[in-house]
Amino acid sequence: MCSSFLLKVMLLFLFSGLIACAQKNAQKKKDQRPNILFIMSDDHAYQAISAYSDKLIKTPNIDRIASEGILFTNASVTNSICAPSRAVILTGKHSHINGKIDNHTPFDTTQVTFPQLFQKAGYETAMFGKLHFGNNPKGVDEFMILPGQGRYINPDFISKTEGRITKKGYVTDIITDVSLRWLKEERNPNKPFLMMYMHKAPHRPWWPRADKFKEFSKKTFPLPKTLFDDHKNRGTAAKTAEMSILYDMRYETDSKLYPETLAEMENLEPMVPRKKNGFWGPFGRTDSIQRAEYTPVLDSINNDFKDNWSSFSKKEKLIWKYQRYMQDYLGTISSVDDNVGRVLDYLDESGLAENTIVIYTSDQGFYLGEHGWFDKRFIYNESFKTPLLIRWPNVITPGTTEDEMVQNLDFAQTFLDAAGIKAPSDMQGESLVPLLKGNRDSWKRKSVYYHYYEYPSIHMVKRHYGIVTKEYKLIHFYYDIDEWELYDRINDPDELNNVFHHPDYAEVVKDLKAQLITLRKKYQDSTELDERFINAYDNRNH
């Protein structure tokens, strides 16, 4: 009887040991899921990444992601404006479904975001940098985010543990410092992580760090071939948008001219609307040491303006403002690239790189003088297309280039798929994992859908929706106008000629209109929804 009891005890211990071993192995297997590092900048044009084009700037660190992974050349957004784009990325749903149609409408906090799903699935989650909306991001274990647009110099942050704090220094460096500290010291090394590392730069008003300000202020950049575009072969929307470098880019806020300089200049032409505290709002945050670093360059810019502006022709004035724009915009990007390099270096040195998916993107594209513009909003290429570079060791073939039609709508489902987490059925994107693995035959999408709502508002880009394929782009501008545009993306890559009414394209128009109706039904967009948002605008504006 005693031996029988001992046998039972031994079997019990053996069974318990087997269960514990199985659980340990299961946990070990679970923890092998890939880490995900999502890097997003704000308004970073694909033209300003040398993996796409090295005409303007070299970005060796961001390029590393492409050379060691994949570069998407037809990545785009569903709504080219900051907060709505971020809402699409977080929810995997179009703006009219997630409710964040513009920068003013509050985000629907009942929407499920992909960080929540990662957190629920056992990932450790963190968010550092610019979210743009809301002060308490959902689904993240740790965060430190900029309030609203944030500041470049000595920025404020909202921290999960410390509340609202001010950090001394340059925003791009600070966001990276905090992100690296979390990676090195604060995360749980036994759990896979999802970290969202999100920069304010290169968003307007484009204040580079002082050393970059000095370096880039001495550079001259090639002019885009459409800088002097008169928009004559397009419709009302292109002709009435308020994003002209010459007529709408502010002297003090954007070109870094002292208010005193403008006060000295009589009959300044062209007259551009002033923004109260436009110069001192950002620059006024400097301390005495920082101010001393910036001032010599600011003095040089202002003296050059005073000495030459009045004698410049209209064309020369546009070129001067374009060069000032590029010097500052690209100066902020240089800091982003340096800091991305710091993070990539740590991943390599720590051994984390082998099991970490790295994504670099922007919340949308941006005009760098094309068509004489800055900003975004349009379905036209420079704002519609967005950079997308992904590195996934041992999965993506290094140096791959992919031209399939993909969107920021796809990001959430891609990350979930890569992590082995089931995506909710109401997400509207498609996982890019087959493309990342080189399985192009399984990719069936041939067109993407776009819808922009924020009008009337800053920059006055009219509301429009459209369908884009590799070959064509069909657009409907609506609300206060009813105009259609069609662009042949192969024969007119700069989108200078609207061929909607050209008889040679009659069949193309017919086919694309039918496809557009199908897409609007697929994504549950409708005339009724358009009217609801129009009424909301009308009520707000009255």
PDB file of N, CA and C in Angstrom, residues 409-460:
ATOM      1  N   LEU A 409      -3.972  52.140 -44.824  1.00  0.00           N
ATOM      2  CA  LEU A 409      -5.110  51.336 -44.375  1.00  0.00           C
ATOM      3  C   LEU A 409      -4.674  49.905 -44.058  1.00  0.00           C
ATOM      4  N   ASP A 410      -3.586  49.458 -44.673  1.00  0.00           N
ATOM      5  CA  ASP A 410      -3.133  48.070 -44.546  1.00  0.00           C
ATOM      6  C   ASP A 410      -2.204  47.832 -43.358  1.00  0.00           C
ATOM      7  N   PHE A 411      -1.729  48.894 -42.736  1.00  0.00           N
ATOM      8  CA  PHE A 411      -0.678  48.715 -41.727  1.00  0.00           C
ATOM      9  C   PHE A 411      -1.129  47.853 -40.552  1.00  0.00           C
ATOM     10  N   ALA A 412      -2.293  48.162 -39.980  1.00  0.00           N
ATOM     11  CA  ALA A 412      -2.748  47.450 -38.782  1.00  0.00           C
ATOM     12  C   ALA A 412      -2.838  45.950 -39.046  1.00  0.00           C
ATOM     13  N   GLN A 413      -3.469  45.588 -40.139  1.00  0.00           N
ATOM     14  CA  GLN A 413      -3.626  44.166 -40.436  1.00  0.00           C
ATOM     15  C   GLN A 413      -2.288  43.495 -40.742  1.00  0.00           C
ATOM     16  N   THR A 414      -1.364  44.242 -41.321  1.00  0.00           N
ATOM     17  CA  THR A 414      -0.034  43.705 -41.592  1.00  0.00           C
ATOM     18  C   THR A 414       0.692  43.378 -40.295  1.00  0.00           C
ATOM     19  N   PHE A 415       0.682  44.336 -39.352  1.00  0.00           N
ATOM     20  CA  PHE A 415       1.381  44.123 -38.086  1.00  0.00           C
ATOM     21  C   PHE A 415       0.756  42.963 -37.312  1.00  0.00           C
ATOM     22  N   LEU A 416      -0.566  42.926 -37.298  1.00  0.00           N
ATOM     23  CA  LEU A 416      -1.258  41.850 -36.584  1.00  0.00           C
ATOM     24  C   LEU A 416      -0.935  40.491 -37.206  1.00  0.00           C
ATOM     25  N   ASP A 417      -0.949  40.431 -38.513  1.00  0.00           N
ATOM     26  CA  ASP A 417      -0.654  39.186 -39.222  1.00  0.00           C
ATOM     27  C   ASP A 417       0.770  38.725 -38.914  1.00  0.00           C
ATOM     28  N   ALA A 418       1.712  39.649 -38.965  1.00  0.00           N
ATOM     29  CA  ALA A 418       3.108  39.299 -38.706  1.00  0.00           C
ATOM     30  C   ALA A 418       3.302  38.759 -37.295  1.00  0.00           C
ATOM     31  N   ALA A 419       2.494  39.264 -36.359  1.00  0.00           N
ATOM     32  CA  ALA A 419       2.593  38.844 -34.959  1.00  0.00           C
ATOM     33  C   ALA A 419       1.723  37.634 -34.639  1.00  0.00           C
ATOM     34  N   GLY A 420       0.953  37.165 -35.615  1.00  0.00           N
ATOM     35  CA  GLY A 420       0.082  36.025 -35.383  1.00  0.00           C
ATOM     36  C   GLY A 420      -1.141  36.359 -34.555  1.00  0.00           C
ATOM     37  N   ILE A 421      -1.591  37.615 -34.638  1.00  0.00           N
ATOM     38  CA  ILE A 421      -2.767  38.064 -33.884  1.00  0.00           C
ATOM     39  C   ILE A 421      -3.929  38.219 -34.862  1.00  0.00           C
ATOM     40  N   LYS A 422      -5.065  37.673 -34.517  1.00  0.00           N
ATOM     41  CA  LYS A 422      -6.237  37.727 -35.393  1.00  0.00           C
ATOM     42  C   LYS A 422      -6.741  39.165 -35.501  1.00  0.00           C
ATOM     43  N   ALA A 423      -6.942  39.634 -36.718  1.00  0.00           N
ATOM     44  CA  ALA A 423      -7.455  40.989 -36.954  1.00  0.00           C
ATOM     45  C   ALA A 423      -8.977  40.986 -36.874  1.00  0.00           C
ATOM     46  N   PRO A 424      -9.582  42.042 -36.321  1.00  0.00           N
ATOM     47  CA  PRO A 424     -11.041  42.146 -36.298  1.00  0.00           C
ATOM     48  C   PRO A 424     -11.614  42.126 -37.714  1.00  0.00           C
ATOM     49  N   SER A 425     -12.785  41.593 -37.846  1.00  0.00           N
ATOM     50  CA  SER A 425     -13.392  41.446 -39.174  1.00  0.00           C
ATOM     51  C   SER A 425     -13.787  42.781 -39.790  1.00  0.00           C
ATOM     52  N   ASP A 426     -13.914  43.848 -38.974  1.00  0.00           N
ATOM     53  CA  ASP A 426     -14.332  45.136 -39.531  1.00  0.00           C
ATOM     54  C   ASP A 426     -13.164  45.996 -40.000  1.00  0.00           C
ATOM     55  N   MET A 427     -11.935  45.511 -39.860  1.00  0.00           N
ATOM     56  CA  MET A 427     -10.813  46.238 -40.453  1.00  0.00           C
ATOM     57  C   MET A 427     -10.916  46.143 -41.964  1.00  0.00           C
ATOM     58  N   GLN A 428     -10.534  47.213 -42.662  1.00  0.00           N
ATOM     59  CA  GLN A 428     -10.772  47.307 -44.102  1.00  0.00           C
ATOM     60  C   GLN A 428      -9.521  47.158 -44.967  1.00  0.00           C
ATOM     61  N   GLY A 429      -8.372  47.015 -44.332  1.00  0.00           N
ATOM     62  CA  GLY A 429      -7.143  46.875 -45.098  1.00  0.00           C
ATOM     63  C   GLY A 429      -6.851  45.436 -45.461  1.00  0.00           C
ATOM     64  N   GLU A 430      -5.670  45.228 -46.011  1.00  0.00           N
ATOM     65  CA  GLU A 430      -5.206  43.893 -46.366  1.00  0.00           C
ATOM     66  C   GLU A 430      -3.783  43.730 -45.856  1.00  0.00           C
ATOM     67  N   SER A 431      -3.488  42.564 -45.315  1.00  0.00           N
ATOM     68  CA  SER A 431      -2.139  42.310 -44.817  1.00  0.00           C
ATOM     69  C   SER A 431      -1.129  42.333 -45.962  1.00  0.00           C
ATOM     70  N   LEU A 432      -0.009  43.017 -45.728  1.00  0.00           N
ATOM     71  CA  LEU A 432       1.067  43.068 -46.717  1.00  0.00           C
ATOM     72  C   LEU A 432       2.051  41.916 -46.558  1.00  0.00           C
ATOM     73  N   VAL A 433       1.819  41.036 -45.591  1.00  0.00           N
ATOM     74  CA  VAL A 433       2.764  39.950 -45.331  1.00  0.00           C
ATOM     75  C   VAL A 433       3.047  39.108 -46.574  1.00  0.00           C
ATOM     76  N   PRO A 434       2.037  38.767 -47.400  1.00  0.00           N
ATOM     77  CA  PRO A 434       2.369  38.020 -48.628  1.00  0.00           C
ATOM     78  C   PRO A 434       3.381  38.748 -49.507  1.00  0.00           C
ATOM     79  N   LEU A 435       3.244  40.077 -49.633  1.00  0.00           N
ATOM     80  CA  LEU A 435       4.201  40.842 -50.430  1.00  0.00           C
ATOM     81  C   LEU A 435       5.568  40.868 -49.757  1.00  0.00           C
ATOM     82  N   LEU A 436       5.579  40.949 -48.427  1.00  0.00           N
ATOM     83  CA  LEU A 436       6.844  40.955 -47.702  1.00  0.00           C
ATOM     84  C   LEU A 436       7.582  39.632 -47.891  1.00  0.00           C
ATOM     85  N   LYS A 437       6.822  38.564 -48.063  1.00  0.00           N
ATOM     86  CA  LYS A 437       7.425  37.237 -48.264  1.00  0.00           C
ATOM     87  C   LYS A 437       7.665  36.920 -49.737  1.00  0.00           C
ATOM     88  N   GLY A 438       7.371  37.890 -50.605  1.00  0.00           N
ATOM     89  CA  GLY A 438       7.623  37.689 -52.031  1.00  0.00           C
ATOM     90  C   GLY A 438       6.529  36.956 -52.768  1.00  0.00           C
ATOM     91  N   ASN A 439       5.379  36.794 -52.134  1.00  0.00           N
ATOM     92  CA  ASN A 439       4.277  36.062 -52.762  1.00  0.00           C
ATOM     93  C   ASN A 439       3.335  37.039 -53.472  1.00  0.00           C
ATOM     94  N   ARG A 440       3.774  37.580 -54.586  1.00  0.00           N
ATOM     95  CA  ARG A 440       3.005  38.599 -55.303  1.00  0.00           C
ATOM     96  C   ARG A 440       1.750  38.031 -55.951  1.00  0.00           C
ATOM     97  N   ASP A 441       1.777  36.754 -56.282  1.00  0.00           N
ATOM     98  CA  ASP A 441       0.638  36.151 -56.980  1.00  0.00           C
ATOM     99  C   ASP A 441      -0.637  36.180 -56.143  1.00  0.00           C
ATOM    100  N   SER A 442      -0.486  36.222 -54.820  1.00  0.00           N
ATOM    101  CA  SER A 442      -1.666  36.219 -53.952  1.00  0.00           C
ATOM    102  C   SER A 442      -2.238  37.621 -53.743  1.00  0.00           C
ATOM    103  N   TRP A 443      -1.550  38.649 -54.247  1.00  0.00           N
ATOM    104  CA  TRP A 443      -2.001  40.029 -54.076  1.00  0.00           C
ATOM    105  C   TRP A 443      -2.956  40.387 -55.219  1.00  0.00           C
ATOM    106  N   LYS A 444      -4.212  40.628 -54.896  1.00  0.00           N
ATOM    107  CA  LYS A 444      -5.241  40.816 -55.926  1.00  0.00           C
ATOM    108  C   LYS A 444      -5.656  42.277 -56.127  1.00  0.00           C
ATOM    109  N   ARG A 445      -5.311  43.144 -55.222  1.00  0.00           N
ATOM    110  CA  ARG A 445      -5.772  44.538 -55.322  1.00  0.00           C
ATOM    111  C   ARG A 445      -5.164  45.240 -56.535  1.00  0.00           C
ATOM    112  N   LYS A 446      -6.008  45.922 -57.296  1.00  0.00           N
ATOM    113  CA  LYS A 446      -5.566  46.647 -58.476  1.00  0.00           C
ATOM    114  C   LYS A 446      -5.815  48.148 -58.380  1.00  0.00           C
ATOM    115  N   SER A 447      -6.551  48.569 -57.351  1.00  0.00           N
ATOM    116  CA  SER A 447      -6.864  49.995 -57.211  1.00  0.00           C
ATOM    117  C   SER A 447      -7.056  50.327 -55.734  1.00  0.00           C
ATOM    118  N   VAL A 448      -6.927  51.624 -55.420  1.00  0.00           N
ATOM    119  CA  VAL A 448      -7.139  52.087 -54.046  1.00  0.00           C
ATOM    120  C   VAL A 448      -8.109  53.264 -54.054  1.00  0.00           C
ATOM    121  N   TYR A 449      -8.701  53.512 -52.876  1.00  0.00           N
ATOM    122  CA  TYR A 449      -9.726  54.550 -52.725  1.00  0.00           C
ATOM    123  C   TYR A 449      -9.217  55.659 -51.812  1.00  0.00           C
ATOM    124  N   TYR A 450      -9.607  56.897 -52.151  1.00  0.00           N
ATOM    125  CA  TYR A 450      -9.153  58.080 -51.418  1.00  0.00           C
ATOM    126  C   TYR A 450     -10.339  59.008 -51.198  1.00  0.00           C
ATOM    127  N   HIS A 451     -10.372  59.674 -50.016  1.00  0.00           N
ATOM    128  CA  HIS A 451     -11.438  60.643 -49.760  1.00  0.00           C
ATOM    129  C   HIS A 451     -10.923  61.710 -48.797  1.00  0.00           C
ATOM    130  N   TYR A 452     -10.967  62.969 -49.241  1.00  0.00           N
ATOM    131  CA  TYR A 452     -10.511  64.113 -48.444  1.00  0.00           C
ATOM    132  C   TYR A 452     -11.698  65.006 -48.114  1.00  0.00           C
ATOM    133  N   TYR A 453     -11.799  65.435 -46.842  1.00  0.00           N
ATOM    134  CA  TYR A 453     -12.993  66.141 -46.372  1.00  0.00           C
ATOM    135  C   TYR A 453     -12.771  67.575 -45.878  1.00  0.00           C
ATOM    136  N   GLU A 454     -11.573  67.963 -45.491  1.00  0.00           N
ATOM    137  CA  GLU A 454     -11.405  69.187 -44.706  1.00  0.00           C
ATOM    138  C   GLU A 454     -11.464  70.458 -45.564  1.00  0.00           C
ATOM    139  N   TYR A 455     -12.688  70.837 -45.897  1.00  0.00           N
ATOM    140  CA  TYR A 455     -12.955  72.072 -46.655  1.00  0.00           C
ATOM    141  C   TYR A 455     -14.348  72.557 -46.271  1.00  0.00           C
ATOM    142  N   PRO A 456     -14.535  73.856 -46.058  1.00  0.00           N
ATOM    143  CA  PRO A 456     -13.543  74.928 -46.125  1.00  0.00           C
ATOM    144  C   PRO A 456     -12.667  74.956 -44.881  1.00  0.00           C
ATOM    145  N   SER A 457     -11.387  75.156 -45.097  1.00  0.00           N
ATOM    146  CA  SER A 457     -10.433  75.157 -43.998  1.00  0.00           C
ATOM    147  C   SER A 457      -9.110  75.695 -44.523  1.00  0.00           C
ATOM    148  N   ILE A 458      -8.093  75.652 -43.683  1.00  0.00           N
ATOM    149  CA  ILE A 458      -6.774  76.130 -44.081  1.00  0.00           C
ATOM    150  C   ILE A 458      -6.339  75.455 -45.374  1.00  0.00           C
ATOM    151  N   HIS A 459      -5.747  76.207 -46.261  1.00  0.00           N
ATOM    152  CA  HIS A 459      -5.253  75.796 -47.573  1.00  0.00           C
ATOM    153  C   HIS A 459      -6.363  75.582 -48.598  1.00  0.00           C
ATOM    154  N   MET A 460      -7.609  75.539 -48.178  1.00  0.00           N
ATOM    155  CA  MET A 460      -8.765  75.571 -49.081  1.00  0.00           C
ATOM    156  C   MET A 460      -8.696  74.552 -50.219  1.00  0.00           C
TER     157      MET A 460
END
